[in-house]
Amino acid sequence: MHDNDAFRFTEEERELLAKTADALTAYSGKPVFAETGIAENGMEWVAFGIPLAPEEEADEETMHIQMGGEQAQWLGSRGGVEDDPHALYDCVFLWAIQISDEEGARFVKLDQEGDVADVSDDLAELLPFGFTEAELPDDDEEDDDDEDDDALPPGVTLH
C-alpha cells in the first residue's frame, strides 16, 4: 500500500483536473463531475461523470457509477449543481485517471468501459483540452495595427 505524496495529485494537477471538468461542462452543456479518492492500494484517482436527472434511467449499455456521498472530494464547480455536496448521484461514467507507480506511466487513463486507454507521465496528454498559459505580448511592444490607421483620412472608418 502506498501512502505518500508521490501517489497523490499535486495542487497543479488538481487545478488542471478541475478546469477539465468545468471545460467539459461548458463544452457539453451538461454538468460534469470530477471526484477524487484513494484506491485500496493507496493511489489517488479521479473519475469524471455526468449526473443523470432524477427521472432519468441509466442505459444498460452505458457504464454508470455512484458519485458523491459524505466523503466526496469534488474538483471544479460540479457543473453548477448546487444540491447538497454530500448527496449521492447516479452518473454516466466518462473516464477515470489513476496514479500509478509504473515507470513512464505516472497516470493511467481508463475509458468508458473501465479499460486502460492510455498511460503517460504528463497528465495534460490524457485530457481532452490543452490548458497552457498563453504568452501575452509585452506592454512595450507597439501595436502594428496603428500604422494602418494613420493612412486613413480623418473621419473615415473601416467596417
XYZ file of N, CA and C in Angstrom:
477
model
N 0.843 -1.184 0.000
C 0.000 0.000 0.000
C 0.885 1.243 0.000
N 0.522 2.207 -0.816
C 1.277 3.456 -0.926
C 0.540 4.538 -0.151
N 1.293 5.262 0.653
C 0.651 6.273 1.484
C 1.488 7.546 1.545
N 2.044 7.963 0.392
C 2.825 9.191 0.420
C 2.399 10.118 -0.713
N 2.927 11.326 -0.672
C 2.528 12.357 -1.628
C 2.880 12.027 -3.071
N 3.824 11.134 -3.290
C 4.193 10.773 -4.662
C 3.033 10.105 -5.391
N 2.088 9.582 -4.637
C 0.956 8.881 -5.235
C -0.346 9.662 -5.068
N -0.193 10.986 -4.968
C -1.333 11.902 -4.884
C -1.188 12.932 -5.995
N -2.297 13.488 -6.434
C -2.245 14.578 -7.403
C -1.665 15.804 -6.721
N -0.808 16.530 -7.436
C -0.278 17.791 -6.919
C -1.372 18.846 -7.012
N -1.169 19.966 -6.359
C -2.151 21.058 -6.447
C -2.322 21.508 -7.895
N -1.214 21.584 -8.622
C -1.268 21.982 -10.036
C -2.090 20.973 -10.850
N -1.898 19.692 -10.589
C -2.659 18.654 -11.292
C -4.132 18.711 -10.917
N -4.425 18.966 -9.650
C -5.820 19.082 -9.199
C -6.502 20.256 -9.904
N -5.788 21.368 -10.038
C -6.343 22.528 -10.741
C -6.618 22.192 -12.201
N -5.720 21.469 -12.829
C -5.891 21.059 -14.218
C -7.107 20.142 -14.368
N -7.282 19.220 -13.453
C -8.440 18.323 -13.481
C -9.739 19.095 -13.250
N -9.715 20.064 -12.341
C -10.895 20.890 -12.083
C -11.258 21.708 -13.324
N -10.256 22.307 -13.960
C -10.500 23.074 -15.189
C -11.062 22.177 -16.285
N -10.599 20.934 -16.339
C -11.091 19.993 -17.342
C -12.572 19.714 -17.124
N -12.965 19.459 -15.883
C -14.381 19.205 -15.588
C -15.230 20.420 -15.953
N -14.758 21.604 -15.608
C -15.513 22.819 -15.920
C -15.579 23.071 -17.423
N -14.488 22.808 -18.133
C -14.488 22.984 -19.591
C -15.418 21.971 -20.260
N -15.442 20.744 -19.765
C -16.357 19.736 -20.310
C -17.809 20.132 -20.075
N -18.083 20.747 -18.929
C -19.428 21.249 -18.650
C -19.812 22.299 -19.682
N -18.919 23.244 -19.918
C -19.194 24.303 -20.896
C -19.336 23.728 -22.299
N -18.488 22.795 -22.652
C -18.485 22.199 -23.992
C -19.741 21.362 -24.242
N -20.135 20.564 -23.260
C -21.259 19.642 -23.456
C -22.612 20.253 -23.115
N -22.611 21.320 -22.328
C -23.874 21.898 -21.890
C -24.530 21.083 -20.783
N -23.810 20.109 -20.253
C -24.308 19.275 -19.157
C -23.316 19.364 -18.008
N -23.797 19.232 -16.767
C -22.837 19.241 -15.661
C -21.911 18.034 -15.744
N -20.639 18.269 -15.521
C -19.653 17.186 -15.474
C -19.004 17.237 -14.097
N -19.070 16.115 -13.404
C -18.480 15.995 -12.078
C -17.087 15.387 -12.191
N -16.205 15.821 -11.303
C -14.890 15.202 -11.133
C -14.717 14.969 -9.639
N -14.542 13.717 -9.270
C -14.394 13.347 -7.862
C -13.106 12.552 -7.685
N -12.364 12.877 -6.637
C -11.135 12.145 -6.349
C -11.336 11.216 -5.159
N -10.480 10.227 -5.093
C -10.499 9.292 -3.974
C -9.183 8.540 -3.923
N -9.063 7.698 -2.930
C -7.858 6.893 -2.747
C -8.248 5.427 -2.917
N -7.549 4.745 -3.814
C -7.800 3.320 -4.049
C -7.264 2.499 -2.874
N -7.651 1.242 -2.820
C -7.201 0.351 -1.748
C -5.683 0.234 -1.687
N -5.013 0.418 -2.830
C -3.548 0.331 -2.852
C -2.878 1.645 -2.456
N -3.673 2.660 -2.088
C -3.140 3.936 -1.634
C -2.912 4.961 -2.724
N -3.201 4.605 -3.965
C -3.010 5.521 -5.093
C -4.273 6.371 -5.281
N -4.061 7.654 -5.589
C -5.205 8.541 -5.815
C -5.746 8.351 -7.226
N -7.044 8.607 -7.389
C -7.717 8.518 -8.683
C -8.683 9.683 -8.804
N -9.108 9.952 -10.018
C -10.179 10.911 -10.282
C -11.111 10.269 -11.300
N -12.410 10.420 -11.070
C -13.414 9.907 -12.006
C -14.236 11.080 -12.514
N -14.575 11.043 -13.794
C -15.413 12.056 -14.421
C -16.745 11.413 -14.778
N -17.834 12.117 -14.478
C -19.149 11.581 -14.799
C -20.169 12.679 -15.005
N -21.237 12.328 -15.708
C -22.357 13.246 -15.936
C -23.536 12.724 -15.127
N -24.050 13.528 -14.182
C -25.153 13.045 -13.350
C -26.435 12.870 -14.169
N -27.135 11.794 -13.870
C -28.430 11.565 -14.500
C -29.472 12.402 -13.768
N -30.452 12.908 -14.506
C -31.564 13.620 -13.883
C -32.333 12.616 -13.023
N -32.991 13.070 -11.952
C -33.695 12.134 -11.064
C -34.675 11.205 -11.792
N -35.335 11.691 -12.822
C -36.306 10.871 -13.548
C -35.664 10.050 -14.669
N -34.374 10.277 -14.908
C -33.670 9.600 -15.994
C -33.116 8.258 -15.520
N -33.268 7.233 -16.348
C -32.728 5.919 -16.007
C -31.471 5.660 -16.825
N -30.541 4.984 -16.205
C -29.281 4.669 -16.879
C -29.516 3.661 -17.989
N -28.901 3.907 -19.109
C -28.905 2.991 -20.247
C -28.115 1.744 -19.843
N -28.655 0.565 -20.123
C -27.976 -0.675 -19.731
C -26.626 -0.843 -20.414
N -26.463 -0.264 -21.585
C -25.212 -0.398 -22.328
C -24.146 0.585 -21.864
N -24.547 1.595 -21.133
C -23.624 2.631 -20.680
C -23.218 2.364 -19.239
N -21.907 2.407 -18.979
C -21.436 2.230 -17.606
C -21.820 3.456 -16.793
N -22.333 3.213 -15.606
C -22.614 4.336 -14.724
C -22.045 4.040 -13.347
N -21.786 5.104 -12.606
C -21.158 4.996 -11.291
C -21.892 5.891 -10.309
N -21.739 5.598 -9.037
C -22.243 6.467 -7.979
C -21.144 7.467 -7.651
N -21.497 8.733 -7.630
C -20.534 9.767 -7.259
C -21.119 10.551 -6.096
N -20.254 11.082 -5.261
C -20.699 11.892 -4.137
C -20.690 11.110 -2.840
N -21.466 11.579 -1.890
C -21.522 10.966 -0.566
C -20.755 11.795 0.450
N -20.784 11.322 1.672
C -20.170 12.061 2.787
C -18.681 12.335 2.592
N -17.964 11.407 1.994
C -16.512 11.541 1.847
C -16.097 12.133 0.502
N -17.052 12.623 -0.279
C -16.754 13.110 -1.632
C -15.756 14.261 -1.599
N -14.791 14.180 -2.495
C -13.813 15.248 -2.690
C -13.954 15.706 -4.132
N -14.698 16.781 -4.320
C -15.005 17.283 -5.661
C -13.889 18.170 -6.177
N -13.716 18.167 -7.489
C -12.836 19.109 -8.177
C -13.704 19.899 -9.139
N -13.449 21.188 -9.263
C -14.234 22.009 -10.179
C -15.536 22.453 -9.539
N -16.396 23.022 -10.366
C -17.638 23.624 -9.866
C -18.828 22.675 -9.899
N -18.604 21.396 -10.166
C -19.668 20.385 -10.245
C -20.737 20.783 -11.255
N -20.328 21.463 -12.306
C -21.258 21.814 -13.371
C -22.346 22.766 -12.935
N -22.118 23.474 -11.837
C -23.109 24.420 -11.345
C -24.203 23.777 -10.512
N -24.144 22.476 -10.288
C -25.145 21.794 -9.464
C -24.973 22.274 -8.031
N -26.041 22.827 -7.473
C -25.939 23.431 -6.148
C -26.633 22.620 -5.063
N -26.925 21.350 -5.321
C -27.518 20.495 -4.298
C -26.528 20.284 -3.168
N -26.953 19.516 -2.197
C -26.085 19.117 -1.097
C -24.805 18.489 -1.658
N -23.631 19.036 -1.334
C -22.386 18.492 -1.886
C -22.097 17.061 -1.424
N -22.854 16.553 -0.435
C -22.655 15.191 0.054
C -23.725 14.228 -0.460
N -24.567 14.704 -1.369
C -25.598 13.835 -1.950
C -24.945 12.790 -2.843
N -25.638 11.688 -3.055
C -25.187 10.650 -3.979
C -25.829 10.883 -5.333
N -25.062 10.682 -6.388
C -25.556 10.871 -7.747
C -25.275 9.624 -8.565
N -26.261 9.208 -9.358
C -26.050 8.162 -10.349
C -25.543 8.886 -11.589
N -24.372 8.524 -12.066
C -23.728 9.257 -13.159
C -23.321 8.333 -14.299
N -23.371 8.882 -15.506
C -22.778 8.208 -16.659
C -21.269 8.365 -16.503
N -20.560 7.257 -16.520
C -19.109 7.258 -16.359
C -18.461 7.699 -17.662
N -17.643 8.748 -17.602
C -16.922 9.226 -18.785
C -15.551 8.570 -18.873
N -14.741 8.739 -17.847
C -13.434 8.099 -17.761
C -12.854 8.381 -16.386
N -11.719 7.748 -16.106
C -11.011 7.966 -14.850
C -9.516 8.009 -15.132
N -8.804 8.614 -14.213
C -7.344 8.620 -14.274
C -6.841 8.192 -12.903
N -5.961 7.207 -12.902
C -5.360 6.704 -11.673
C -3.872 7.030 -11.671
N -3.348 7.279 -10.489
C -1.905 7.426 -10.367
C -1.312 6.027 -10.261
N -0.169 5.855 -10.892
C 0.484 4.548 -10.959
C 1.917 4.662 -10.455
N 2.473 3.545 -10.031
C 3.883 3.536 -9.640
C 4.761 2.935 -10.733
N 4.196 2.752 -11.919
C 4.949 2.223 -13.061
C 5.830 3.318 -13.660
N 7.060 2.987 -13.982
C 7.964 3.950 -14.601
C 7.443 4.322 -15.988
N 7.416 5.620 -16.285
C 6.943 6.100 -17.580
C 5.434 6.148 -17.700
N 4.746 5.852 -16.603
C 3.280 5.832 -16.639
C 2.722 6.287 -15.296
N 3.063 7.516 -14.896
C 2.546 8.037 -13.621
C 1.028 8.054 -13.627
N 0.434 8.290 -14.809
C -1.023 8.372 -14.921
C -1.533 7.287 -15.863
N -2.625 6.647 -15.469
C -3.276 5.627 -16.284
C -4.712 6.086 -16.510
N -5.087 6.234 -17.780
C -6.442 6.662 -18.117
C -7.292 5.437 -18.440
N -8.461 5.372 -17.801
C -9.424 4.307 -18.057
C -10.561 4.864 -18.900
N -10.991 4.118 -19.905
C -12.058 4.578 -20.795
C -13.441 4.313 -20.197
N -14.491 4.548 -20.998
C -15.870 4.414 -20.526
C -16.227 2.998 -20.099
N -15.455 2.012 -20.527
C -15.702 0.635 -20.102
C -14.835 0.252 -18.901
N -13.955 1.164 -18.475
C -13.068 0.873 -17.362
C -11.779 0.190 -17.775
N -11.527 0.133 -19.076
C -10.304 -0.482 -19.596
C -9.211 0.572 -19.748
N -7.962 0.150 -19.648
C -6.843 1.073 -19.831
C -6.878 1.607 -21.259
N -6.942 2.931 -21.371
C -6.992 3.582 -22.680
C -5.649 4.186 -23.058
N -4.896 4.670 -22.048
C -3.633 5.343 -22.328
C -2.861 5.487 -21.024
N -1.569 5.709 -21.141
C -0.712 5.970 -19.986
C 0.246 7.098 -20.349
N 0.677 7.848 -19.336
C 1.608 8.944 -19.583
C 2.196 9.430 -18.264
N 3.354 10.058 -18.359
C 3.917 10.768 -17.211
C 3.401 12.203 -17.155
N 2.743 12.647 -18.237
C 2.228 14.011 -18.343
C 0.704 13.970 -18.333
N 0.106 14.456 -17.258
C -1.350 14.430 -17.105
C -2.064 15.115 -18.261
N -1.536 16.248 -18.722
C -2.187 17.015 -19.791
C -2.357 16.195 -21.068
N -1.463 15.241 -21.309
C -1.567 14.409 -22.510
C -2.801 13.511 -22.494
N -3.357 13.266 -21.319
C -4.501 12.363 -21.190
C -5.838 13.097 -21.152
N -5.792 14.418 -21.158
C -7.014 15.217 -21.037
C -7.476 15.722 -22.399
N -8.786 15.951 -22.548
C -9.317 16.336 -23.860
C -9.024 17.771 -24.277
N -8.641 18.623 -23.344
C -8.373 20.020 -23.666
C -6.954 20.362 -23.254
N -6.306 21.235 -24.026
C -4.983 21.714 -23.652
C -5.125 22.992 -22.852
N -4.593 22.996 -21.650
C -4.630 24.194 -20.818
C -3.209 24.656 -20.604
N -2.784 25.596 -21.420
C -1.457 26.161 -21.245
C -1.608 27.656 -21.093
N -0.687 28.231 -20.388
C -0.692 29.675 -20.222
C -0.243 30.312 -21.530
N -1.116 31.050 -22.162
C -0.767 31.724 -23.409
C 0.195 32.861 -23.097
N 1.200 32.992 -23.940
C 2.144 34.083 -23.748
C 1.510 35.372 -24.248
N 1.498 36.358 -23.387
C 0.954 37.658 -23.747
C 2.087 38.542 -24.244
N 1.801 39.405 -25.224
C 2.856 40.302 -25.706
C 3.248 41.294 -24.614
N 4.507 41.721 -24.662
C 4.967 42.724 -23.712
C 4.218 44.019 -23.951
N 3.969 44.757 -22.870
C 3.284 46.042 -22.984
C 4.108 47.046 -23.777
N 5.429 46.846 -23.830
C 6.304 47.776 -24.527
C 6.200 47.649 -26.041
N 5.729 46.487 -26.513
C 5.634 46.288 -27.956
C 4.521 47.174 -28.517
N 4.830 47.797 -29.661
C 3.842 48.670 -30.281
C 2.815 47.850 -31.031
N 1.600 48.387 -31.115
C 0.523 47.740 -31.854
C 0.720 48.047 -33.329
N 0.989 47.018 -34.126
C 1.220 47.206 -35.556
C -0.018 47.706 -36.283
N -1.195 47.491 -35.723
C -2.431 47.910 -36.384
C -2.553 49.429 -36.454
N -1.885 50.149 -35.546
C -1.978 51.604 -35.536
C -1.405 52.209 -36.808
N -0.403 51.568 -37.406
C 0.215 52.102 -38.612
C -0.797 52.202 -39.745
N -1.664 51.226 -39.884
C -2.674 51.250 -40.936
C -3.682 52.367 -40.710
N -3.976 52.669 -39.451
C -4.954 53.702 -39.139
C -4.462 55.084 -39.563
N -3.140 55.321 -39.549
C -2.591 56.621 -39.915
C -2.798 56.925 -41.394
N -2.954 55.909 -42.222
C -3.103 56.105 -43.663
C -4.520 56.519 -44.046
N -5.460 56.439 -43.139
C -6.848 56.792 -43.453
C -7.071 58.285 -43.261
N -7.862 58.890 -44.148
C -8.202 60.299 -43.943
C -9.064 60.448 -42.689
N -9.036 61.616 -42.064
C -9.849 61.831 -40.861
C -11.329 61.580 -41.167
N -12.029 60.981 -40.214
C -13.465 60.751 -40.362
C -13.822 59.480 -41.109
N -12.845 58.762 -41.661
C -13.137 57.521 -42.377
C -12.953 56.355 -41.409
N -13.943 55.502 -41.375
C -13.893 54.330 -40.504
C -13.998 53.077 -41.342
N -13.115 52.158 -41.100
C -13.193 50.870 -41.787
C -14.231 49.997 -41.107
N -15.007 49.264 -41.909
C -16.011 48.336 -41.353
C -15.698 46.949 -41.763
